[in-house]
Amino acid sequence: MRDAAQMPIVGMAGGGQLARMTQQAAIALGVSLRVLARSPGDSAAKVVSDARIGDDRALADLTAFAEGCEVVTFDHEHVPGPHIEAVAAAGVPCRPGADALRHAQDKLVMRERLSALGAPCPAFRHLPAATATADLAAFADEHGWPVVLKATRGGYDGKGVWVLREPDDALVERVLADGVDLMVEAHVPFRRELAALVARSPYGQGAAYPVVETVQENGVCVEVLAPAPDLDTDRAVAAERLALEIADKLGVTGLLAVELFETEDGLIVNELAMRPHNSGHWTIEGARTSQFEQHLRAVLDLPLGSTEPTARWTVMANVLGGDDPALYERMGHVMAHDPAVKVHLYGKDVRPGRKIGHVTAQGDDLAQTRSRARKAADYLRRGRKENP
Amino acid sequence: MRDAAQMPIVGMAGGGQLARMTQQAAIALGVSLRVLARSPGDSAAKVVSDARIGDDRALADLTAFAEGCEVVTFDHEHVPGPHIEAVAAAGVPCRPGADALRHAQDKLVMRERLSALGAPCPAFRHLPAATATADLAAFADEHGWPVVLKATRGGYDGKGVWVLREPDDALVERVLADGVDLMVEAHVPFRRELAALVARSPYGQGAAYPVVETVQENGVCVEVLAPAPDLDTDRAVAAERLALEIADKLGVTGLLAVELFETEDGLIVNELAMRPHNSGHWTIEGARTSQFEQHLRAVLDLPLGSTEPTARWTVMANVLGGDDPALYERMGHVMAHDPAVKVHLYGKDVRPGRKIGHVTAQGDDLAQTRSRARKAADYLRRGRKENP
């Protein structure tokens, strides 16, 4: 038992930028963040004094890490469910728990559960390895091309997702040969992508952030507009309710990000994440309570914070790595060009296409705010070079 | 020389809450913060991975700490000037430099310099130990009672400052016996206290935050109102200009806080600080660029950030320690009561009267915003107990 005079330790498995930004929130709340990182050079390990180095997929490392924590949470989906159950059984609550988290770990489990709950999902079908190409063909016969082939587990940022406009048995066989479990979904002709971010505490309190629009390029989120422009109020409310209901029905504790397609007819669930999410980075400046603070409050079963926006428009643009590693020099130029843009760098080596940071702009005019964010992000990636 | 692909290391001597909050800003900018703390339990040492333990008043510790830093800066005024000069001579720039910093280290040096520059100061006089009581009496004869007795060096939060309404030779002798160097100042009949916070970079760029009102109790700042309510625009501009001019004339690099008395006739300089300052904690939420980020930008000679306010009113209230150490439990109650108030705790043990954190509220109505901040701070101190 923690003494009443002590502040709790929150353990976060994973050493990426989500844990790094959670450290900023932990510093304010006076709670201690402990991370389990693969290497001392990981994004979060660089800025957390209590960084344990280990493999969060190894039970022994996870158990040693969890000892003394008030609660364990995650900056990614890769910790095996049985390990999480073992830690919980040893007396350290894990939030989200293994039962909830598997809906973010396995897209097939998620689809089956959400469909059973009546949440709007595209048609889908598991593709057992023995009959995968035939099952895919049958699915496409029924639902039409294109179809979306997905690895049920382990994908991120567009990896593990393939849009097929026609049969491609060679691709399917190649992926299966890597031991990947596959499913197929109907392709959704969406107008744009939205994200609904909510928090839920063990006590059952829920809080929803304004629904945002996410802009993707090559399967990677490049921009988030908060709130989603021209979103019908009823639809915004429906999206928030849907996310809160999913959080409740799945027993999520902590944050839940629901990635949505907006179609002519309404909303369709794309993916779930149960942690701080790229679509919520705008909240650091753009909401009274950042998603990182909110996640800490939720997993600690503290009362949730206000999600009220702080400006008319907040636009976040991801900074992807380019060819030139001289990021610090470029940051200076961005600061000179726009003294009000906020730069967030993740302490990662620059590699082409890698998410190495983000920028946030706020203002009363959406087009202007968006332009400021994009310019800053583009400059941090490329400097003066023209777009390719 | 730092490789262009690397991010700089900023060394901050001192392990207090100012260094702790600077870590939050360093994480965003992707620069590495290294602190020199007296103990691993210090406020900043708890949250900085690169915390060196040592005495920043010992040259060997300071020199070892500075090695590899792009720049060294300070979270307090206690590093001896000759040590700072030695570090700079060894090739690591110190910002502010020793020449500037001595005006924040020695109140007599500050008064002499500011008076020579024509900045508005109260009458003052050094009190050499041999003639102190007689000199004080002569000063009071000339300027009237009360007078303000001050230790020229080492005071903070009202310590080292005594308001004398009549002669008190016993006090003077007692303080002198402790080896304290003394000065006396005329007592300023002020209407209220203000603070002007500016940043200046080595390049010479300056940036001023809106002038704030600071409310003190027993010599300790308890509340900051941003911007200062009902402050005449000309006077606000005059205060900002005065602070920028002092920063320029004294060659300050980094932040400069100028504590001011507002009198019937105008402004009078009270104290200077060359670091992030309690009167600027409101900027974490209340300005586009927090004072901690601004200090990093200034000492790194990066372009300064926008000081634009993010809300009509931002009120910061300090959280002082009370009798009950169960701070975490009280934080939960504060969050339940006001989901939009922001709590900042410094990771310090609770001791009566000690600054252990602060809270920030924002809103359109000053009285309401102020009440919210005070209630949260009072509750964190005392829980449900009535004010004494």
Coordinates of C-alpha atoms in Angstrom, one line a residue, chain A residues 5, chain B residues 17 39 41-43 46 156-157 159 220 319-327 330 346-357 380-382:
Chain A
A5 CA 2.0 11.1 1.8
Chain B
Q17 CA 10.7 23.4 -9.5
S39 CA 20.1 15.4 -4.1
G41 CA 15.2 13.7 -4.3
D42 CA 15.2 17.3 -5.6
S43 CA 12.1 18.4 -7.5
K46 CA 13.1 13.3 -10.0
Y156 CA 14.3 34.8 -1.2
D157 CA 10.6 34.7 -0.6
K159 CA 13.7 35.9 3.8
V220 CA 5.5 35.1 -0.2
V319 CA 0.0 25.9 -3.3
L320 CA 1.8 26.1 0.1
G321 CA 2.3 23.1 2.3
G322 CA 0.0 22.6 5.2
D323 CA -0.1 20.1 8.1
D324 CA -1.5 17.1 6.2
P325 CA 0.8 15.3 3.7
A326 CA -2.1 13.5 1.9
L327 CA -1.7 15.8 -1.1
R330 CA -6.7 16.3 -2.0
Y346 CA 6.5 20.0 -7.7
G347 CA 7.3 16.5 -6.2
K348 CA 8.3 18.0 -2.9
D349 CA 7.6 16.8 0.6
V350 CA 4.8 18.7 2.2
R351 CA 6.1 21.2 4.9
P352 CA 4.0 24.0 6.3
G353 CA 4.5 27.2 4.3
R354 CA 6.7 25.6 1.6
K355 CA 5.8 26.2 -2.0
I356 CA 4.9 22.7 -3.2
G357 CA 2.9 23.5 -6.3
L380 CA -4.7 21.5 -1.8
R381 CA -3.1 23.1 1.3
R382 CA -5.8 22.4 3.9

